[in-house]
Tab-separated table of C-alpha atoms and ligand atoms in Angstrom:
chain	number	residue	atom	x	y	z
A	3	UNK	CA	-16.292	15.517	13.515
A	4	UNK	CA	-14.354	16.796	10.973
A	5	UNK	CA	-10.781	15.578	12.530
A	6	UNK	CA	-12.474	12.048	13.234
A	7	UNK	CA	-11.380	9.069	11.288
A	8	UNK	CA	-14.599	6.537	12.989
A	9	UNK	CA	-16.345	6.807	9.695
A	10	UNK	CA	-13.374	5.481	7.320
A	11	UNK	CA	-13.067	3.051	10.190
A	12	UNK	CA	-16.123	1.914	9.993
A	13	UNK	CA	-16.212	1.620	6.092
A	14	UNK	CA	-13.215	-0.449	6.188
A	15	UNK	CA	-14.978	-2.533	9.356
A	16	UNK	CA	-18.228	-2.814	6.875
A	17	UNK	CA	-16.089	-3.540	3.639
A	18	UNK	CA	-14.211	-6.579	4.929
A	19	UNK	CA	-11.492	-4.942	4.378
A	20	UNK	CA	-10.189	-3.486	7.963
A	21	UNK	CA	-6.640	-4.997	9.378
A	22	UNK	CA	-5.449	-5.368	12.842
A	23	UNK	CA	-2.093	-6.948	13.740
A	24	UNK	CA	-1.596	-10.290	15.680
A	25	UNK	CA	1.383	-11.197	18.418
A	26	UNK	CA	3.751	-13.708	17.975
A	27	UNK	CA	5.558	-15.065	20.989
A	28	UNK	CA	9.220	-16.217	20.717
A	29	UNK	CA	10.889	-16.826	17.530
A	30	UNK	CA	9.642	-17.648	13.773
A	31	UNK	CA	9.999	-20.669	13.930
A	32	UNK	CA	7.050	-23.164	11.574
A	33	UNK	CA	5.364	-23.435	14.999
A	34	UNK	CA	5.011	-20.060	16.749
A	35	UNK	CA	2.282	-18.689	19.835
A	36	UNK	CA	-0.272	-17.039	18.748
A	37	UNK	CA	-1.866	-14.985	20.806
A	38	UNK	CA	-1.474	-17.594	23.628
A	39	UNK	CA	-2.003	-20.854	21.189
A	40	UNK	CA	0.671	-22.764	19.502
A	41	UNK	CA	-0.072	-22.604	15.769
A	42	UNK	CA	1.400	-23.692	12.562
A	43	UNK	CA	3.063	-20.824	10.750
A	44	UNK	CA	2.020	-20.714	7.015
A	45	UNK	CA	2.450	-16.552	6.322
A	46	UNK	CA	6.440	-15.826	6.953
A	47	UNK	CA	8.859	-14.806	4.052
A	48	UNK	CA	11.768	-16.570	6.724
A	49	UNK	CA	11.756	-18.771	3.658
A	50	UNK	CA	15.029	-20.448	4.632
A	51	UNK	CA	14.571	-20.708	8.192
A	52	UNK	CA	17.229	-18.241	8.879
A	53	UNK	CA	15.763	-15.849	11.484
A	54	UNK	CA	17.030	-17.691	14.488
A	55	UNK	CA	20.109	-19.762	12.826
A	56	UNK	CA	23.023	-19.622	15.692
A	57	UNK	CA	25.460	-18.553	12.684
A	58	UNK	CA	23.252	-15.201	12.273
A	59	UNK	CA	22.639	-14.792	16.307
A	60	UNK	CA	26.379	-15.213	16.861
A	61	UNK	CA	27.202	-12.839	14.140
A	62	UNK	CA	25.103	-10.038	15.482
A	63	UNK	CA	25.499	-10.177	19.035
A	64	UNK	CA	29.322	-10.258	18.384
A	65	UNK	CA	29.004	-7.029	16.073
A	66	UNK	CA	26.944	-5.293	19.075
A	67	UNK	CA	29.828	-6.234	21.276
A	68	UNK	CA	32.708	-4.629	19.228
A	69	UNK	CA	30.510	-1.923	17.484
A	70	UNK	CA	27.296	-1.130	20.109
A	71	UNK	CA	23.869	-0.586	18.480
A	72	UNK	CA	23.757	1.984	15.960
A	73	UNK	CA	25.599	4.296	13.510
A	74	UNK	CA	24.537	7.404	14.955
A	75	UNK	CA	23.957	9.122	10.840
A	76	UNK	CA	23.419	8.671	7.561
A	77	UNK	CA	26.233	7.038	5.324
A	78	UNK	CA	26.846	10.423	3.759
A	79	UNK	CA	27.734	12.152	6.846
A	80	UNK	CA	29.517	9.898	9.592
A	81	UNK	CA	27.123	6.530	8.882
A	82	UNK	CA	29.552	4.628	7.233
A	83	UNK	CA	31.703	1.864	8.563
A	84	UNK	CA	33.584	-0.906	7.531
A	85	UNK	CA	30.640	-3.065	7.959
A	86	UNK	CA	28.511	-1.714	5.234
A	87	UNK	CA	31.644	-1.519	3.244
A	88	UNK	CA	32.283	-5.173	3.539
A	89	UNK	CA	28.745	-6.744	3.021
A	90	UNK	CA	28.527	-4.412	0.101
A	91	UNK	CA	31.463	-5.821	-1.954
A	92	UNK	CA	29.486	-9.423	-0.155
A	93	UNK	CA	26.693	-8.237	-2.167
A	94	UNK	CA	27.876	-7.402	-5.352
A	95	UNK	CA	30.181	-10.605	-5.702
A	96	UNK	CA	27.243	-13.030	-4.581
A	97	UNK	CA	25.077	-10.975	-7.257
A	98	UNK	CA	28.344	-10.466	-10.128
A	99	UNK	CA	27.601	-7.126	-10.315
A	100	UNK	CA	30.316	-4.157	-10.048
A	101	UNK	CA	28.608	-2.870	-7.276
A	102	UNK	CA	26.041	-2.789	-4.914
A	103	UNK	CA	24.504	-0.424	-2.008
A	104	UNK	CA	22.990	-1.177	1.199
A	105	UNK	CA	19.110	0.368	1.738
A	106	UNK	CA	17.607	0.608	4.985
A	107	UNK	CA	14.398	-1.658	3.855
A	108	UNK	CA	13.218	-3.035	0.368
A	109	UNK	CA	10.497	-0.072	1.241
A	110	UNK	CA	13.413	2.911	1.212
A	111	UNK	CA	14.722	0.912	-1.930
A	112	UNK	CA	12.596	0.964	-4.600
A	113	UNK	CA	10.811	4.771	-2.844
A	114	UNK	CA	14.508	6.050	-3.418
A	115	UNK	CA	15.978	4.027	-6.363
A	116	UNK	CA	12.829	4.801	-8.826
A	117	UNK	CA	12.314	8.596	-8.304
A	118	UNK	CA	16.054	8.988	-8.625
A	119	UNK	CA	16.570	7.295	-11.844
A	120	UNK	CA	13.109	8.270	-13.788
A	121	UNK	CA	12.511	12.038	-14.036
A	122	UNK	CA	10.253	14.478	-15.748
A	123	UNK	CA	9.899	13.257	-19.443
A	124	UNK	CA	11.111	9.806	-19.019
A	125	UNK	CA	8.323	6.717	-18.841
A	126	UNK	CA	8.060	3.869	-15.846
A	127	UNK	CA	6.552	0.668	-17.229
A	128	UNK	CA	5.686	-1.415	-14.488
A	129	UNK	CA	3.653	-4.624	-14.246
A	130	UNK	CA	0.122	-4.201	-12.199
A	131	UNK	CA	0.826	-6.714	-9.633
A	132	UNK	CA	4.461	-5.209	-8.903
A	133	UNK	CA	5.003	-4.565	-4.902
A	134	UNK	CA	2.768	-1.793	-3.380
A	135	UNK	CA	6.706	-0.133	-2.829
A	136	UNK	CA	7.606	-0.047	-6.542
A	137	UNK	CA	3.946	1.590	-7.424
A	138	UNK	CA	4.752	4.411	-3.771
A	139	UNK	CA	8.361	5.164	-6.294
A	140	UNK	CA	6.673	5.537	-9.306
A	141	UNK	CA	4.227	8.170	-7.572
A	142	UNK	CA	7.190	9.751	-6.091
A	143	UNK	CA	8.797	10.525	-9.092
A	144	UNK	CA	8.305	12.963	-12.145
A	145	UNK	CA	7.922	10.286	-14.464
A	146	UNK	CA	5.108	9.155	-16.522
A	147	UNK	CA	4.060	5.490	-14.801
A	148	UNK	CA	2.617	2.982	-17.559
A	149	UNK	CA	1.238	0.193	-15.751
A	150	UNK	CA	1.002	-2.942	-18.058
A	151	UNK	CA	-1.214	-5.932	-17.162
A	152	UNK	CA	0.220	-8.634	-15.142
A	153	UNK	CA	3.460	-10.431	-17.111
A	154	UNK	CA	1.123	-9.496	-20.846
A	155	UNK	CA	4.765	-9.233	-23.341
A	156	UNK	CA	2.424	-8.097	-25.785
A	157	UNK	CA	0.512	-4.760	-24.147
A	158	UNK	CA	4.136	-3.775	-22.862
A	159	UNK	CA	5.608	-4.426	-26.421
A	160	UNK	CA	2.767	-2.124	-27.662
A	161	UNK	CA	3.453	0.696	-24.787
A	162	UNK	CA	7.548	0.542	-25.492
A	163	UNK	CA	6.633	1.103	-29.681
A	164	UNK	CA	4.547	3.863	-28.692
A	165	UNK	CA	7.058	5.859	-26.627
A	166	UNK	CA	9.882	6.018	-29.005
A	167	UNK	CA	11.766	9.763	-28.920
A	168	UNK	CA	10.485	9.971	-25.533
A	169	UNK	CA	13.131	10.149	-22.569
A	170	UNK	CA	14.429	7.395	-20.491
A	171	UNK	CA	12.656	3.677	-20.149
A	172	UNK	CA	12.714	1.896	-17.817
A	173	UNK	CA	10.927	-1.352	-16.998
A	174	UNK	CA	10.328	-2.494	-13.591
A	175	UNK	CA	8.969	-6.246	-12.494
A	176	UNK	CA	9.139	-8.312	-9.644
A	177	UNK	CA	11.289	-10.916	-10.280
A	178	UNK	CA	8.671	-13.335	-8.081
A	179	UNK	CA	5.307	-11.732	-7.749
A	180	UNK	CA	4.813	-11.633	-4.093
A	181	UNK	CA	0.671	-11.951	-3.971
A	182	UNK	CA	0.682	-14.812	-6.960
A	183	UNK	CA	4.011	-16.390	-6.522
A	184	UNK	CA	4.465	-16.842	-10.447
A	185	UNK	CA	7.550	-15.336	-11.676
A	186	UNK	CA	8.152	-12.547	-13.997
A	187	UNK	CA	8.838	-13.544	-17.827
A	188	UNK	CA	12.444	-12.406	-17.679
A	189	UNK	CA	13.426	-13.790	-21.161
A	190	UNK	CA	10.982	-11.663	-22.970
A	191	UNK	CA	11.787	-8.874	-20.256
A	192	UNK	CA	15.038	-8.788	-21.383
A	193	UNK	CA	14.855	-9.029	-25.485
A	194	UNK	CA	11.961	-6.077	-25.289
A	195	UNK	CA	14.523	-3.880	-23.130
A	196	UNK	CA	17.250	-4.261	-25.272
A	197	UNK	CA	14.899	-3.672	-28.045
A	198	UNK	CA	13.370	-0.479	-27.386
A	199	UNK	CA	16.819	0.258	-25.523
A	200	UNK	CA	15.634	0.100	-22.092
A	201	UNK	CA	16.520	0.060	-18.260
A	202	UNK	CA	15.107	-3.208	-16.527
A	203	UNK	CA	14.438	-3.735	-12.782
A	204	UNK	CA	13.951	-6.263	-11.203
A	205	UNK	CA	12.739	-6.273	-7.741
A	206	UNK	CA	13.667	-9.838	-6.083
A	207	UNK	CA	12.576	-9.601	-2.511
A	208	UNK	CA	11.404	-13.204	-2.565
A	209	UNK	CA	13.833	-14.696	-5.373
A	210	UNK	CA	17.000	-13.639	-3.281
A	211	UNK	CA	18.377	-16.196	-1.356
A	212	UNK	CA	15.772	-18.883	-2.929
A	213	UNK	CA	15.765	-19.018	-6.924
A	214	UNK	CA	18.601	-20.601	-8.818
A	215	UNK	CA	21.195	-23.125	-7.911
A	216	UNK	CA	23.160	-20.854	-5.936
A	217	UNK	CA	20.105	-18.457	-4.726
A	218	UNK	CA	20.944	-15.639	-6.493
A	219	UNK	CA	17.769	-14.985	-6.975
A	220	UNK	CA	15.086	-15.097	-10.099
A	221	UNK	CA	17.806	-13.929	-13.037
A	222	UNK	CA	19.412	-16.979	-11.922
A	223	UNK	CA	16.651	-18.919	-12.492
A	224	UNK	CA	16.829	-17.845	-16.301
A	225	UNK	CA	20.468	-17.846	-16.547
A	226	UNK	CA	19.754	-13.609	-17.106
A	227	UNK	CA	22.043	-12.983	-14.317
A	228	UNK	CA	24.315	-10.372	-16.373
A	229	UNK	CA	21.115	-9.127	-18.483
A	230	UNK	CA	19.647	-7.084	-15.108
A	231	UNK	CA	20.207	-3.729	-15.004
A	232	UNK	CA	19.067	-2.759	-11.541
A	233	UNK	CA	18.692	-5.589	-9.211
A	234	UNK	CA	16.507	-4.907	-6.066
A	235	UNK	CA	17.053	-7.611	-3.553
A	236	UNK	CA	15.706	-7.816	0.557
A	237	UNK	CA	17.759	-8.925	3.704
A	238	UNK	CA	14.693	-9.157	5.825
A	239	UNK	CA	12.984	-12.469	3.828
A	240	UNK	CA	15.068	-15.494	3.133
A	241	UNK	CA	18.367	-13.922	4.547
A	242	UNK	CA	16.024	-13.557	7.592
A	243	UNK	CA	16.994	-10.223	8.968
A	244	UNK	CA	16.408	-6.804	7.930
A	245	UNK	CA	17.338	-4.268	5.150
A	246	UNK	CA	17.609	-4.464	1.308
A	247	UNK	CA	20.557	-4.064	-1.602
A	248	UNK	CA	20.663	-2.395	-4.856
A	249	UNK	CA	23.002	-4.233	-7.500
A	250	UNK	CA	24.173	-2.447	-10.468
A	251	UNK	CA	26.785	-0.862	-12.235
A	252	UNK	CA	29.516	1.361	-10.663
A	253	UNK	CA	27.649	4.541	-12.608
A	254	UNK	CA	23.897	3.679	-11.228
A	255	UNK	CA	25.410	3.255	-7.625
A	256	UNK	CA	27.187	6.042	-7.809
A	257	UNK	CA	24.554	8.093	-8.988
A	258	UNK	CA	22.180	6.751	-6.268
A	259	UNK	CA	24.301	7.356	-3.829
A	260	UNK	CA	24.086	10.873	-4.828
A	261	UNK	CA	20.650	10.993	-5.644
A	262	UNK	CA	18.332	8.314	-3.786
A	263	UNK	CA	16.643	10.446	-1.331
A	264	UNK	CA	15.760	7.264	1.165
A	265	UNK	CA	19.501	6.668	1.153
A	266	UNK	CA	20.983	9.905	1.571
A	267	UNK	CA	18.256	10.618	4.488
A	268	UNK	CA	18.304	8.129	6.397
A	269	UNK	CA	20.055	6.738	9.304
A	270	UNK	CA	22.547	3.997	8.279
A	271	UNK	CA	21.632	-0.040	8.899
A	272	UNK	CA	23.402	-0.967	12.597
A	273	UNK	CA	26.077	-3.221	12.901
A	274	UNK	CA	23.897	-5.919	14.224
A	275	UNK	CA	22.142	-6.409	11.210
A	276	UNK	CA	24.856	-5.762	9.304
A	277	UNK	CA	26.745	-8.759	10.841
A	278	UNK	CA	23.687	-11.225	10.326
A	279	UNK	CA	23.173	-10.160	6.649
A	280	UNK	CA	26.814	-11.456	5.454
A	281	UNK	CA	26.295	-14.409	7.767
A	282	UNK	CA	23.031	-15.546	6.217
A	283	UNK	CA	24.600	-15.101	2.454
A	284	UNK	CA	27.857	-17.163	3.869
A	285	UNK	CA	24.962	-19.859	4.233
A	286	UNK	CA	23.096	-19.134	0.955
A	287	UNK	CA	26.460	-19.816	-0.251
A	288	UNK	CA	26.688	-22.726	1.411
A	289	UNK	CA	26.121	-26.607	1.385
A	290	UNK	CA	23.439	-25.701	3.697
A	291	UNK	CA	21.959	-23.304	1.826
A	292	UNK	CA	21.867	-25.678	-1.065
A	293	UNK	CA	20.384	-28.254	1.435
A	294	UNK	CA	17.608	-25.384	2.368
A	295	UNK	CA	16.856	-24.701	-0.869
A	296	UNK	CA	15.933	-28.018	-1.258
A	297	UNK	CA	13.801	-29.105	1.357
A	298	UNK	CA	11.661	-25.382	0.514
A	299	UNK	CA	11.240	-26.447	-2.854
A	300	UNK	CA	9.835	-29.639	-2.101
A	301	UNK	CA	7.593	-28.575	0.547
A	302	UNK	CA	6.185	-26.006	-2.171
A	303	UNK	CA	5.973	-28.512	-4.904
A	304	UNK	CA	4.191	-30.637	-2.265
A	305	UNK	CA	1.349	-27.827	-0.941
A	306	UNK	CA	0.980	-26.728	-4.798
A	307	UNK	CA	0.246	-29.939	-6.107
A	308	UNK	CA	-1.894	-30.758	-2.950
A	309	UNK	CA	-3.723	-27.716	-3.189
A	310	UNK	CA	-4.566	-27.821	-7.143
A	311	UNK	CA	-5.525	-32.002	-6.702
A	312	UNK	CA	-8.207	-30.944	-4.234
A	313	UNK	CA	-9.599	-28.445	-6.514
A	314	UNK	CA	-7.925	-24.486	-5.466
A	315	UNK	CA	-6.676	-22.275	-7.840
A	316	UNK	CA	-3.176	-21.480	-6.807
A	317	UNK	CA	-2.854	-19.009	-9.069
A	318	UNK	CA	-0.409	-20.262	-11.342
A	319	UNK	CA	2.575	-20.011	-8.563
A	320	UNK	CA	5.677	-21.745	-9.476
A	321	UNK	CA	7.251	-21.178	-6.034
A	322	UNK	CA	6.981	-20.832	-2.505
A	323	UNK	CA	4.248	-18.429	-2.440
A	324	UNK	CA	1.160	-20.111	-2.543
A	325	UNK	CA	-2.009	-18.695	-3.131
A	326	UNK	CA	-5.401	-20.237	-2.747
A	327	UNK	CA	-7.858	-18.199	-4.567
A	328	UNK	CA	-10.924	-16.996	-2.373
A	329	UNK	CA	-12.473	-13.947	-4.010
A	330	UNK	CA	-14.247	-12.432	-2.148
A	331	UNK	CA	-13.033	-10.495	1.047
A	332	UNK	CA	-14.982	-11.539	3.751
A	333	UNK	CA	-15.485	-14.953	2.596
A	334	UNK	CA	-11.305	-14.945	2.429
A	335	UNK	CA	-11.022	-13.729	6.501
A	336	UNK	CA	-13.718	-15.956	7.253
A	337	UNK	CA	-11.310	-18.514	5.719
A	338	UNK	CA	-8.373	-17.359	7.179
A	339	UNK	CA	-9.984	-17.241	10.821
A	340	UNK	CA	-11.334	-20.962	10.502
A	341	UNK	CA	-8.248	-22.154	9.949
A	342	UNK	CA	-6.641	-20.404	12.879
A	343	UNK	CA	-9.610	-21.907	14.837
A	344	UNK	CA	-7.679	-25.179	13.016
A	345	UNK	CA	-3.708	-24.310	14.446
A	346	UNK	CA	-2.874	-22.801	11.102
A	347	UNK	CA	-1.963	-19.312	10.919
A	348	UNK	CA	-2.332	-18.033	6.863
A	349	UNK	CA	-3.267	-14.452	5.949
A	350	UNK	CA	-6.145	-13.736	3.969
A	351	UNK	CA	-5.042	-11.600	1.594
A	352	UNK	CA	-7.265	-8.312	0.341
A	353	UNK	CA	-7.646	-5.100	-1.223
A	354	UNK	CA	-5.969	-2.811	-2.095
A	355	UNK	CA	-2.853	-5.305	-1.679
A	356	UNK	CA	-4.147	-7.394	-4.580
A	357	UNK	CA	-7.257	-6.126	-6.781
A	358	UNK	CA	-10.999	-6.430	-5.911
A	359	UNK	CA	-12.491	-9.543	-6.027
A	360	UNK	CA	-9.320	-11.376	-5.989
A	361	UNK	CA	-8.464	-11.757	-2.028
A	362	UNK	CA	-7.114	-15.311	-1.374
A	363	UNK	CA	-5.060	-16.691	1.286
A	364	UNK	CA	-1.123	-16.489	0.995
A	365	UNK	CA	0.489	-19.723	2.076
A	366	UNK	CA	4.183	-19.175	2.064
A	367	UNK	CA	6.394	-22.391	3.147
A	368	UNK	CA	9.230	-22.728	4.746
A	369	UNK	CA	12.373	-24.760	5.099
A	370	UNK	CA	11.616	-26.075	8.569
A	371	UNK	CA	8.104	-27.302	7.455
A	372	UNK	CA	8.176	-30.863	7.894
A	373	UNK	CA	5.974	-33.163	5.343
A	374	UNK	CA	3.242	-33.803	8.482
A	375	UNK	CA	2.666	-30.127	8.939
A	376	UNK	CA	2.260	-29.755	5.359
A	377	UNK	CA	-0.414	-32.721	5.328
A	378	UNK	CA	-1.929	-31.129	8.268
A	379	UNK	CA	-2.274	-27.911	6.400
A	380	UNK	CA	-4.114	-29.149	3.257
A	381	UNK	CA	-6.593	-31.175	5.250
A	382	UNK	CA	-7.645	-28.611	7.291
A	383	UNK	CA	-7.836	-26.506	4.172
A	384	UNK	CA	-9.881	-28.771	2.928
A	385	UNK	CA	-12.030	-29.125	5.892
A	386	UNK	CA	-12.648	-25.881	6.032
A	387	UNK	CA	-13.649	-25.071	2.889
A	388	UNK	CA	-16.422	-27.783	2.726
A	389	UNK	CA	-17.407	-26.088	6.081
A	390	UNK	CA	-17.916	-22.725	5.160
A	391	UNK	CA	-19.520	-23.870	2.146
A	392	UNK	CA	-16.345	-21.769	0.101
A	393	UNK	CA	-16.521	-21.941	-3.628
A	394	UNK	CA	-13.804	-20.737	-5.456
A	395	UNK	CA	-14.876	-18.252	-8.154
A	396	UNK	CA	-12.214	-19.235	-10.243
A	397	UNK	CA	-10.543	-16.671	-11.969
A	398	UNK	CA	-8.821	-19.104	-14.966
A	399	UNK	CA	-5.734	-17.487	-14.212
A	400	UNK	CA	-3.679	-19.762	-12.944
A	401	UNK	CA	-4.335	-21.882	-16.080
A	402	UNK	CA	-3.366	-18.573	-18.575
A	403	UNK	CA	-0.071	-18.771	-17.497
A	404	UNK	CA	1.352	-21.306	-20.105
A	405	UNK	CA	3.729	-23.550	-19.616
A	406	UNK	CA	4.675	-23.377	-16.118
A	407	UNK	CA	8.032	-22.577	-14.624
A	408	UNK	CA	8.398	-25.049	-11.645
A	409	UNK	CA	10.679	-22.929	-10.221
A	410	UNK	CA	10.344	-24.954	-6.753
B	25	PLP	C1	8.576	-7.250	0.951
B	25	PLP	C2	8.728	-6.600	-0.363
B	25	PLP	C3	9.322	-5.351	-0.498
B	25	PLP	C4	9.684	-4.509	0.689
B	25	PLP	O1	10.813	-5.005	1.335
B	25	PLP	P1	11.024	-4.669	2.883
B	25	PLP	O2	12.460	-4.935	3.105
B	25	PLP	O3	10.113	-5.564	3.648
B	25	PLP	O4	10.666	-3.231	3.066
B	25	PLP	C5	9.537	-4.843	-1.770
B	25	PLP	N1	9.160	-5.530	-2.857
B	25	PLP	C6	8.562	-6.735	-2.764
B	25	PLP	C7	8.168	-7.448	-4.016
B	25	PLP	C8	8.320	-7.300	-1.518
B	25	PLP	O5	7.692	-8.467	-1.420
């Protein structure tokens, strides 16, 4: 059948590689239902715990009251209140930047923000284990994409010397590598972009609200924070509702707000989520957020140094992304459904969201886990893998990686 799609279906089934969805009941909390069974939740990005903090509830529910649900357009036309306005200027002081802009989703971001700025003649260099989001922008625009093996100085050194006279550069990493956890190297990042006189990106979906003292995210981290051109950051992870920011310059925000196809497009964020954004960065902010912060980056010291004492390759993360190498796809949702069996809920990870023969479970931790859970979690890990019979292939990446960060 020529308009069938069985056959891919089937190819996927047969490859290990096909993906169905799985219900959650009530909120995201570090123990949720699952389908019908309470279970420990190792695979959210609510890093902080923020999804159901009163502070955000209260802030939405009272910006539904006064405001309804929507916007009813795009922030060109009639999409723009005082709202986005507000958490905007929110934005840009928490991130010291002139300005920032509101996009719908980290998605629309970096699908709108790339094309815009990189045009025919100019040259994308982006590391190969940036967000699938960053490579969909790269497509989308004119631009040549060079795509430089994962966080290798060197090779991207090599690519920037050999495009001299070209057009624009422009360097895009994730600021914390969402399938690895290990963080860009943003010192060397910076020094070759001001080298070869370069744009720099940084896409910090899961630094934002976690790296640094204050959780400004991975630039922090570095003490880069006024060295990033373009700063891509996500509402819908540790600020645990929905939507994403651009920070930059008054000229790059102006321009994308005259050029950023996802923005101009697009029907403006609603006033609930608007609300519960600047709420969740008053608590960033915070004592508590400080607080948060902490307890996160002890429970990922705690499951990283578990985890690599019992033998798994983590992958060299240096945060709260936690990766336990697997290889193989199959073998990794075999995994992955054994612990389920165990009241831990962890995604196996696989193609084509991180490269063949590399699929591995994704433990991400939370602020709410308590040290128990976390026990609970590595032994059944462990369990599990002498059950299946599961040996690593180890990759030797996670001992590449140098010195290690210890972000968390
Ligand atoms: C999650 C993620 C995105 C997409 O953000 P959404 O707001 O979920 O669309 C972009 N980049 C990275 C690195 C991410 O992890």
């Amino acid at each position: 059948m020529a308009n069938s799609y069985a056959f891919e279906l089937n190819v996927l089934k047969c490859q290990g590689l096909y993906r169905s969805m799985s219900r959650i009941e009530g909120s995201q909390g570090a123990r949720v239902v699952l389908d019908g069974k309470e279970v420990l939740l190792l695979c959210s990005n609510n890093y902080l715990g923020l999804v159901d903090h009163p502070a955000l509830k209260e802030a939405a529910i009272k910006a539904v009251e006064k405001y309804g649900v929507g916007t009813g357009a795009s922030r060109l036309v009639s999409g723009t209140m005082a709202l986005h306005e507000q958490l905007e200027e929110q934005i840009a002081t928490f991130k010291g930047t002139e300005r920032a802009m509101l996009f719908n989703s980290g998605y629309a971001a970096n699908t709108g923000v790339i094309p815009a700025l990189a045009q025919k003649g100019d040259i994308l260099f982006s590391d190969k284990l940036n967000h699938a989001s960053i490579v969909d922008g790269c497509l989308l625009s004119r631009a040549r994409m060079v795509r430089y093996p994962h966080n290798d100085m060197a090779f991207l050194r090599r690519c920037l010397e050999n495009s001299r006279g070209e057009g624009r550069r422009i360097i895009i990493a994730d600021g914390v590598f969402s399938m690895d956890g290990d963080l860009a190297k943003l010192a060397e990042l910076v020094s070759l972009k001001k080298e070869f006189g370069a744009l720099l990106m940084v896409d910090d979906a899961h630094g934002t609200g976690v790296l640094g003292l204050t959780g400004r995210g991975t630039a922090e981290y570095f003490g880069l924070s006024a060295e990033i051109d373009i700063t891509m950051g996500t509402l819908g992870k540790a600020l645990g509702g929905f939507g994403a920011f651009i920070a930059s310059t008054n000229e790059i925000v102006d321009y994308l707000v005259n050029r950023a196809r996802s923005f101009i497009f697009s029907t403006s964020l609603p006033p609930a989520v608007l609300a519960a954004a600047s709420a969740a960065i008053e608590i960033v902010d915070s004592r508590e957020g400080a607080e948060l912060r902490q307890r996160l980056a002890e429970n990922s010291l705690y499951l990283r140094t578990a985890l690599s004492s019992a033998g798994f390759d983590t992958l060299g993360s240096d945060t709260q992304i936690v990766p336990v190498f697997v290889g193989e796809a199959h073998r990794t949702m075999e995994f992955s459904r054994a612990l389920l069996e165990e009241g831990i809920f962890v995604q196996g990870i696989r193609p084509p969201t991180v490269p063949v023969g590399s699929s591995r479970l994704r433990c991400t931790l939370m602020a709410t886990h308590r040290l128990a859970d976390l026990q609970q979690v590595v032994a059944a890990i462990c369990r599990t893998r002498d059950r299946l019979g599961i040996l690593p292939e180890t990759t030797g990446a996670g001992q590449e990686s140098g010195p290690r960060n210890e972000a968390l």
